[in-house]
Amino acid sequence: MPRPARSITNRSSLLGLALLLAALLAAAAILASFGMGLLPGQTTSRPTTGAGQGQGAGAAAELDLLIVGGQVLDGTGSAAVRADVGIKGDRIVAVGNLSKSRARRVINAAGMIVAPGFINVHSHTDDGILENRDAWAALRQGITTEIVGQDGRAPSDLAAYGRTLTAGGIGVNLALLAGHGSIRESVMGAATRAPTPPELESMRARVRQAVRDGAFGLSVGLEYVPGKFATAAELESLAGELAPSGGVLAAHLRNEGGALVQAVEEVLSIAAKAGVTLNIAHLKAAGRGNWPVFQGILDRMDAARRSGQTVYADIYPYQAPDYTCRLRLADARAVYRPEDLLIRKAAGTDFAGQTVDQIATKLGTTAQAAIDRILARDPEAVAVGLIISEDNIAAALARPFTVISSDDEAYPVFAAGDARSLSVHPRAHGTFPTVLGRFVRERKTLTLETAVFKMTGLPARMYGVADRGLVQKGCFADLVIFDRDKIAGRATFVAPQLPPDGIVHVIVNGVAVISGGEPVLTADALGRQTGPRAGRVLRKGQ
Ligand SMILES: [Zn+2]
């Protein structure tokens, strides 16, 4: 019989009852360590001990949290191994057989995968984080760190912004980028010309300051104002400021459709001349007519890597970008092919979730007649333009240089009557589980360990996120525990806010934030429900 936990035996009152409770909990822990006691997903929150033979943290140092019996995917791409994970404070202190360790709380992960928390490489959570600090939409899909400040937009003073985030607390770790567009605007206003030498030097100084403030790179939005006015020379010069710290040039391309090939060449050249790591944001060939060039783009990136360039691309696993996910059907019918138009909302019909092509087949009529029927019922029917090939998504995920992004915010869940509840893109709630469910389990595009590597160890390496992205002794305890047989994104264009299946526990900096599949809620000083807000503002090199 293991010794009862110290914190219980120390109590002088109710000693007998406490000893009995401790013995019962210890017995439960023995069963749990064999996967027979607590059901997967259940936890004990009382002091307890493990049982059996073991090594690692040792009996002397009591752990704050012990995850027992799971299959650990360590984030390096290696296959899963059976191991326990011991956490003290915000760090992983032991990985292995920890059955002799004492812990204040035990999570039984029998039958489940224990992986590093996911890193969302292209996130817009900074857009709403000050009003929505808990970031549940990220945490519920297993994301524990997000790279924000994308597409050229970022606060001009990253140090001050970081202090604002930290002061009110944030649910998820945020790693900040400097934003080229924001910097250009602050120096050159709305000018559409090339910068003068003093203007360029002023912009360079701002990038240098952002790097000193811990920026992980520089984002550019070359399709947007004012990024579209930037010359290659300007971008090479500014990106060059990232080279000493190993910062990443995160590029939203000048074009994702008919001029995609040239747009990729442009950023490959800029990054090569600046000598910096390149990440192409949300890589896609938009529009059916452009789908055939996509394999060639992937081959071109492979060739750049073989020639010694460090290049990556992030991918989201959905067939529509944000800008085609809430179209008026009445307008979209002239622009998109019937097989590419998915009905998102059509009041008075049950067509939502089907393509116009499918509806026409069901009605035994033409696509245009089917659209007329839908619009007769609901003139404001909403459609989604499926302009990204799922086969291209799979082809990209199969390449070694791709990582995962949501390209979206960690929204709160909007009430059913709130118009936003129907305009959210499902990627905000389902990106990472969709990769693991749809592309790993169903399509078998990539192995589970490779997919987890793309979500953890690989993005941590590319961005230089220190001590995260791995389940290793000494790393921060950012972890996700999930059921590989159940994990799936449930959010769709019709029901975009559904939380994913299969994410059972999420831990940020040693703090449980999702437990048994549900958010961990506490009351703040005013009695309002709030999350643990265990996230941190990360600074590169620290
Ligand atoms: Zn973008």
XYZ file of C-alpha atoms and ligand atoms in Angstrom:
543
model
C 0.000 0.000 0.000
C 1.499 3.377 -0.983
C 1.905 5.944 1.740
C -0.940 8.385 2.123
C -0.089 11.806 0.719
C 1.663 14.126 3.139
C -0.766 16.998 2.858
C -3.560 14.803 4.120
C -1.694 13.095 6.994
C -0.633 16.514 8.268
C -4.159 17.464 9.072
C -4.853 16.873 12.730
C -8.623 17.115 12.559
C -10.623 14.422 10.813
C -7.424 12.418 10.568
C -9.145 9.047 10.357
C -11.488 10.165 7.605
C -8.621 11.747 5.713
C -6.554 8.581 5.915
C -9.477 6.552 4.632
C -9.966 9.017 1.756
C -6.262 8.954 0.924
C -6.248 5.166 0.895
C -9.223 5.135 -1.461
C -7.593 7.678 -3.738
C -4.335 5.753 -3.710
C -6.233 2.636 -4.673
C -7.905 4.572 -7.471
C -4.493 5.729 -8.643
C -3.257 2.124 -8.760
C -6.239 1.169 -10.882
C -5.834 4.298 -12.990
C -2.230 3.457 -13.725
C -3.460 0.203 -15.237
C -6.175 2.007 -17.122
C -8.893 0.340 -15.076
C -9.860 2.932 -12.539
C -10.945 6.353 -13.610
C -12.421 6.510 -17.039
C -10.277 8.250 -19.618
C -10.852 11.928 -19.187
C -11.613 11.718 -15.509
C -9.154 13.174 -13.094
C -8.481 13.197 -9.425
C -7.932 16.591 -7.928
C -7.073 15.472 -4.407
C -3.607 14.654 -3.164
C -2.641 11.159 -4.166
C 0.293 9.017 -5.155
C 1.113 6.775 -8.047
C 1.943 3.117 -7.489
C 4.379 0.444 -8.643
C 7.967 0.605 -9.835
C 9.365 3.693 -11.438
C 11.942 6.414 -11.712
C 12.046 10.040 -12.699
C 10.697 12.722 -10.416
C 11.163 10.506 -7.379
C 9.120 10.302 -4.243
C 10.815 13.277 -2.601
C 9.598 15.942 -5.021
C 5.824 16.108 -5.126
C 4.493 16.909 -8.578
C 1.737 19.405 -9.164
C 0.296 17.339 -11.964
C 0.921 13.793 -13.152
C -0.428 12.500 -16.459
C -0.418 8.714 -16.326
C -0.771 5.947 -18.854
C -0.961 7.943 -22.074
C 0.780 7.425 -25.395
C 3.204 10.331 -25.624
C 3.831 11.944 -29.008
C 6.755 14.150 -28.088
C 6.442 16.582 -31.006
C 9.670 15.529 -32.754
C 7.830 13.355 -35.260
C 8.796 10.153 -33.436
C 6.194 7.445 -32.941
C 4.162 7.433 -29.739
C 5.567 5.767 -26.630
C 3.813 4.815 -23.431
C 4.970 7.272 -20.762
C 3.809 9.321 -17.827
C 4.414 13.083 -17.746
C 5.233 14.906 -14.509
C 4.665 18.634 -14.136
C 5.852 21.004 -11.445
C 4.848 24.639 -11.702
C 4.853 25.605 -15.363
C 7.383 22.999 -16.533
C 7.562 19.351 -17.471
C 10.001 17.869 -14.955
C 9.895 14.188 -15.884
C 8.774 11.908 -18.720
C 8.816 8.129 -18.284
C 7.545 5.621 -15.782
C 6.520 7.877 -12.920
C 4.410 5.363 -11.056
C 6.313 6.045 -7.835
C 5.825 9.791 -8.039
C 3.566 11.719 -5.746
C 1.306 14.345 -7.253
C -1.330 16.788 -6.111
C -3.433 15.951 -9.149
C -3.455 12.971 -11.491
C -4.905 12.803 -14.994
C -5.540 9.329 -16.326
C -4.623 9.431 -20.015
C -4.996 5.689 -20.649
C -5.932 5.084 -24.264
C -5.176 8.656 -25.234
C -2.440 10.653 -26.956
C -0.437 13.118 -24.874
C 1.089 15.723 -27.193
C 2.582 19.194 -26.969
C -0.036 21.939 -27.178
C -0.621 22.971 -30.773
C 1.063 26.058 -32.232
C -1.158 28.084 -34.568
C 1.302 29.607 -36.986
C -1.005 32.194 -38.590
C -3.570 33.497 -36.118
C -5.741 36.610 -35.966
C -6.559 36.175 -32.288
C -4.949 39.566 -31.627
C -7.914 41.196 -33.404
C -10.308 40.406 -30.567
C -8.164 39.312 -27.647
C -8.651 42.444 -25.540
C -12.428 41.821 -25.456
C -12.086 38.057 -25.496
C -9.092 37.236 -23.350
C -10.015 33.621 -22.605
C -9.566 32.585 -26.275
C -11.702 29.463 -25.858
C -12.019 28.757 -29.581
C -8.240 28.249 -29.658
C -7.945 26.287 -26.421
C -10.856 23.972 -27.241
C -9.057 22.764 -30.357
C -5.826 22.150 -28.458
C -3.996 25.332 -29.439
C -1.744 26.669 -26.685
C 0.420 29.138 -28.637
C -0.489 31.455 -31.510
C 1.705 33.563 -33.793
C -0.105 36.893 -34.184
C 0.451 40.233 -35.907
C -0.144 38.718 -39.334
C -0.658 40.075 -42.838
C 1.352 43.233 -42.143
C -0.823 44.450 -39.255
C 0.628 44.693 -35.758
C 0.790 47.232 -32.934
C 3.597 49.737 -33.422
C 4.873 49.324 -29.847
C 5.097 45.594 -29.161
C 6.481 46.093 -25.655
C 3.508 48.238 -24.605
C 1.081 45.859 -26.297
C 2.642 42.925 -24.494
C 2.189 44.712 -21.160
C -1.495 45.346 -21.942
C -2.029 41.679 -22.764
C -0.215 40.523 -19.656
C -2.004 42.949 -17.320
C -5.467 41.543 -18.048
C -4.342 37.981 -18.636
C -4.727 35.884 -21.793
C -5.919 32.320 -22.269
C -3.355 31.302 -24.849
C 0.346 32.074 -25.333
C 0.885 34.743 -27.967
C 4.079 35.218 -29.959
C 4.125 38.609 -31.676
C 5.279 39.638 -35.132
C 6.118 43.125 -36.312
C 3.824 44.273 -39.121
C 5.275 45.784 -42.285
C 2.027 47.510 -43.257
C 1.632 49.145 -39.868
C 5.255 50.279 -39.848
C 5.024 51.641 -43.405
C 1.869 53.555 -42.541
C 3.403 55.086 -39.442
C 6.422 56.293 -41.410
C 4.970 57.073 -44.861
C 1.258 57.524 -44.201
C -0.845 56.565 -47.197
C 1.973 57.082 -49.719
C 1.873 54.644 -52.631
C 5.462 55.303 -53.777
C 8.758 53.724 -52.784
C 10.291 55.040 -49.545
C 13.004 57.684 -49.573
C 16.305 56.601 -47.989
C 15.475 58.364 -44.674
C 12.005 56.743 -44.657
C 13.509 53.340 -45.291
C 16.010 53.850 -42.475
C 13.173 54.887 -40.174
C 11.251 51.711 -41.035
C 14.374 49.609 -40.477
C 14.810 51.185 -37.059
C 11.245 50.212 -36.165
C 11.813 46.610 -37.205
C 15.013 46.570 -35.104
C 13.088 47.904 -32.109
C 10.392 45.232 -32.549
C 13.111 42.576 -32.616
C 14.567 44.012 -29.383
C 11.045 43.833 -27.937
C 10.904 40.113 -28.688
C 9.245 39.952 -32.128
C 9.455 36.520 -33.762
C 9.497 37.987 -37.232
C 7.957 40.457 -39.654
C 4.632 39.946 -41.388
C 3.832 41.412 -44.785
C 0.441 41.656 -46.486
C 1.325 42.232 -50.117
C -2.274 41.982 -51.314
C -3.403 44.770 -49.001
C -2.933 48.503 -48.595
C -0.240 49.594 -47.886
C 1.763 46.356 -48.318
C 0.874 46.241 -52.023
C 2.889 49.434 -52.557
C 6.076 47.918 -51.182
C 8.917 47.246 -53.594
C 11.091 44.165 -53.441
C 14.066 46.346 -52.424
C 12.105 47.792 -49.501
C 11.017 44.354 -48.313
C 14.527 42.870 -48.662
C 15.958 45.720 -46.643
C 13.402 45.398 -43.825
C 13.495 41.591 -43.749
C 17.270 41.818 -43.462
C 16.800 43.229 -39.956
C 15.465 39.811 -38.919
C 18.562 37.899 -39.925
C 20.628 38.379 -36.729
C 17.862 37.013 -34.472
C 16.626 34.298 -36.835
C 13.238 35.984 -37.242
C 10.764 34.766 -39.846
C 9.388 36.673 -42.817
C 5.684 35.759 -42.732
C 4.246 36.590 -46.125
C 0.668 36.987 -47.260
C 1.303 36.785 -50.991
C 0.576 39.520 -53.503
C -1.774 37.134 -55.296
C -3.264 33.690 -54.539
C -5.041 33.177 -57.857
C -3.959 33.758 -61.435
C -0.609 35.331 -60.458
C 0.205 32.828 -57.704
C 3.395 31.530 -59.337
C 4.925 35.009 -59.650
C 3.797 35.876 -56.122
C 5.596 32.825 -54.704
C 8.733 33.650 -56.724
C 8.673 37.201 -55.367
C 8.779 36.182 -51.696
C 11.250 33.355 -52.283
C 13.597 35.917 -53.826
C 13.073 38.496 -51.043
C 13.739 35.944 -48.300
C 16.777 34.543 -50.101
C 18.341 37.984 -50.584
C 17.588 38.964 -46.989
C 18.940 35.645 -45.717
C 15.894 34.887 -43.567
C 13.443 32.055 -42.993
C 10.286 32.400 -45.086
C 6.806 31.289 -44.164
C 4.174 31.651 -46.873
C 0.879 32.340 -45.123
C -2.215 30.225 -45.789
C -0.816 28.793 -49.026
C -3.527 27.984 -51.554
C -4.418 28.165 -55.220
C -7.675 30.115 -55.149
C -10.128 29.340 -57.933
C -10.644 26.074 -59.821
C -8.802 27.395 -62.861
C -5.652 27.846 -60.772
C -5.689 24.465 -59.037
C -3.397 22.778 -61.593
C -0.421 25.048 -60.765
C -0.423 24.058 -57.096
C 1.719 20.903 -57.367
C 4.308 22.956 -59.238
C 4.352 25.521 -56.404
C 4.984 22.740 -53.883
C 7.772 21.368 -56.086
C 9.282 24.870 -56.383
C 9.352 25.206 -52.599
C 10.972 21.785 -52.300
C 13.598 22.890 -54.818
C 14.267 26.078 -52.835
C 14.810 23.945 -49.745
C 17.186 21.631 -51.579
C 19.170 24.689 -52.649
C 19.588 25.611 -48.988
C 16.779 28.094 -48.405
C 14.671 27.721 -45.255
C 11.066 27.957 -46.418
C 7.733 26.861 -44.980
C 4.063 27.345 -45.723
C 1.069 27.182 -43.427
C -2.182 25.528 -44.450
C -5.737 25.558 -43.162
C -7.817 22.484 -43.993
C -10.939 24.106 -45.474
C -12.061 24.677 -49.046
C -13.160 28.283 -48.579
C -11.183 31.329 -47.465
C -12.850 33.912 -45.266
C -13.746 36.151 -48.192
C -15.916 33.513 -49.892
C -17.563 32.061 -46.802
C -20.579 34.384 -46.614
C -21.637 35.328 -50.169
C -25.077 36.464 -51.277
C -26.229 33.581 -53.457
C -27.966 36.110 -55.746
C -24.563 37.672 -56.522
C -22.395 34.573 -56.302
C -24.354 32.619 -58.926
C -22.755 34.667 -61.687
C -19.219 34.131 -60.383
C -18.943 30.521 -59.179
C -19.618 27.146 -60.705
C -22.605 25.250 -59.260
C -20.372 22.486 -57.841
C -18.311 25.118 -56.009
C -21.269 26.852 -54.342
C -22.306 25.436 -50.981
C -25.533 26.749 -49.485
C -24.846 28.124 -46.028
C -28.282 29.534 -45.203
C -31.529 29.314 -47.162
C -34.529 30.043 -44.951
C -37.536 27.824 -45.514
C -35.472 25.029 -47.112
C -33.342 22.130 -45.927
C -30.622 22.835 -48.501
C -28.031 24.184 -46.077
C -24.804 22.177 -46.262
C -25.344 20.998 -49.851
C -23.806 22.318 -53.048
C -26.010 23.785 -55.748
C -25.010 20.842 -57.956
C -26.240 18.342 -55.355
C -29.473 20.251 -54.871
C -30.111 20.369 -58.639
C -29.583 16.605 -58.901
C -31.967 15.997 -56.024
C -34.605 18.260 -57.598
C -34.053 16.781 -61.057
C -33.425 20.185 -62.545
C -30.635 22.451 -63.762
C -28.300 24.322 -61.441
C -29.700 27.693 -62.470
C -33.274 26.508 -61.914
C -32.252 25.167 -58.514
C -30.782 28.551 -57.581
C -34.014 30.227 -58.717
C -35.980 27.889 -56.434
C -33.713 28.678 -53.480
C -33.874 32.441 -54.053
C -37.657 32.307 -54.419
C -37.762 30.946 -50.869
C -35.007 33.165 -49.470
C -33.756 36.087 -51.600
C -30.986 36.633 -49.042
C -29.739 33.043 -49.144
C -26.066 32.775 -48.202
C -23.537 30.615 -50.029
C -19.911 29.599 -49.613
C -17.495 29.596 -52.536
C -15.445 26.388 -52.355
C -12.506 27.806 -54.270
C -9.749 25.661 -52.726
C -9.149 22.070 -53.808
C -9.227 19.539 -50.992
C -6.783 17.385 -52.957
C -4.399 20.345 -53.045
C -4.791 20.739 -49.282
C -3.892 17.070 -48.889
C -0.933 17.415 -51.278
C 0.402 20.341 -49.242
C -0.074 18.560 -45.925
C 1.937 15.634 -47.282
C 4.998 17.843 -47.882
C 7.625 18.160 -45.154
C 7.648 21.982 -45.108
C 4.011 22.647 -44.259
C 2.622 23.594 -40.861
C -0.919 24.312 -39.678
C -2.788 27.568 -39.160
C -6.357 28.612 -38.521
C -5.981 32.056 -40.180
C -8.682 33.151 -37.763
C -9.540 34.498 -34.327
C -10.282 32.713 -31.083
C -13.832 34.006 -31.007
C -16.196 33.650 -28.085
C -19.264 31.535 -28.901
C -21.904 33.918 -30.261
C -25.542 33.386 -29.256
C -27.880 31.866 -31.845
C -29.619 35.209 -32.456
C -26.325 37.007 -33.034
C -25.686 37.477 -36.771
C -22.031 36.629 -36.180
C -23.035 33.094 -35.174
C -23.690 32.386 -38.870
C -20.787 34.271 -40.359
C -17.939 32.678 -38.415
C -15.614 30.493 -40.473
C -15.527 26.937 -39.059
C -11.727 27.052 -39.046
C -11.912 29.246 -35.934
C -13.290 26.252 -34.022
C -12.081 23.195 -35.893
C -8.775 23.598 -37.725
C -6.400 21.354 -35.790
C -8.914 18.550 -35.036
C -9.932 18.610 -38.717
C -6.356 17.931 -39.799
C -6.161 15.050 -37.308
C -9.612 13.641 -38.103
C -10.190 14.326 -41.768
C -6.635 14.186 -43.139
C -4.897 11.782 -40.743
C -7.615 9.294 -39.806
C -9.990 9.438 -42.774
C -7.881 10.324 -45.791
C -4.595 8.943 -44.380
C -2.768 11.850 -46.001
C -0.123 11.863 -43.260
C 0.645 9.906 -40.116
C -0.504 11.045 -36.710
C 3.061 11.634 -35.498
C 3.894 13.704 -38.579
C 0.726 15.776 -38.219
C 1.474 16.433 -34.550
C 5.060 17.369 -35.494
C 3.655 19.939 -37.953
C 1.501 21.350 -35.147
C 4.204 21.433 -32.444
C 7.916 20.731 -32.806
C 8.220 22.001 -36.369
C 6.575 25.415 -35.863
C 8.473 25.834 -32.577
C 11.714 25.211 -34.461
C 10.882 27.457 -37.430
C 9.881 30.387 -35.209
C 12.415 29.724 -32.459
C 9.750 29.390 -29.760
C 11.965 28.327 -26.861
C 11.106 25.288 -24.719
C 7.720 24.706 -26.306
C 6.369 22.315 -28.913
C 7.927 19.252 -27.272
C 7.039 16.861 -24.469
C 10.477 16.814 -22.876
C 11.890 17.370 -19.424
C 12.535 21.090 -18.964
C 9.981 22.281 -21.511
C 6.977 24.367 -20.559
C 3.947 22.257 -19.721
C 1.809 23.160 -22.735
C -0.011 19.919 -23.478
C -3.043 18.496 -25.227
C -4.518 15.096 -24.420
C -6.778 13.726 -27.139
C -8.486 10.588 -28.356
C -6.966 9.684 -31.734
C -10.029 7.624 -32.693
C -12.511 10.398 -31.956
C -10.697 13.617 -32.713
C -12.528 15.605 -35.381
C -13.524 19.125 -36.238
C -17.310 19.327 -35.952
C -17.662 22.958 -36.997
C -19.127 23.349 -40.485
C -20.248 26.292 -42.581
C -23.793 25.541 -41.395
C -22.888 25.047 -37.727
C -19.591 26.935 -37.498
C -19.323 27.206 -33.731
C -19.450 23.531 -32.760
C -16.475 22.609 -30.602
C -14.356 19.697 -31.818
C -14.619 16.108 -30.681
C -11.837 14.237 -28.966
C -9.907 17.030 -27.218
C -10.082 15.930 -23.579
C -7.523 17.974 -21.663
C -5.521 21.077 -22.508
C -2.801 22.441 -20.244
C -1.162 25.859 -20.646
C 1.981 26.627 -18.640
C 1.107 23.818 -16.226
C -2.485 24.992 -15.714
C -5.439 22.834 -16.801
C -7.639 24.996 -19.038
C -9.752 22.285 -20.678
C -10.646 19.369 -18.419
C -12.799 16.415 -19.422
C -13.510 18.210 -22.702
C -14.931 21.300 -21.030
C -13.481 24.753 -20.299
C -12.240 25.218 -16.747
C -14.187 28.174 -15.378
C -13.674 30.179 -12.232
C -15.325 33.322 -10.931
C -13.412 36.600 -10.974
C -13.596 39.265 -8.244
C -16.934 40.478 -9.614
C -18.395 36.989 -9.786
C -18.152 36.739 -13.575
C -17.143 33.428 -15.109
C -13.654 33.524 -16.488
C -11.005 31.119 -17.700
C -7.681 30.520 -15.961
C -5.882 32.855 -18.439
C -2.654 30.929 -18.088
C -1.228 32.176 -21.388
C 1.805 34.417 -21.687
C 3.228 36.913 -24.118
C 6.288 35.182 -25.525
C 9.455 37.027 -26.467
C 11.885 35.571 -28.953
C 15.092 34.432 -27.368
C 13.592 34.161 -23.892
Zn -3.442 36.555 -44.607
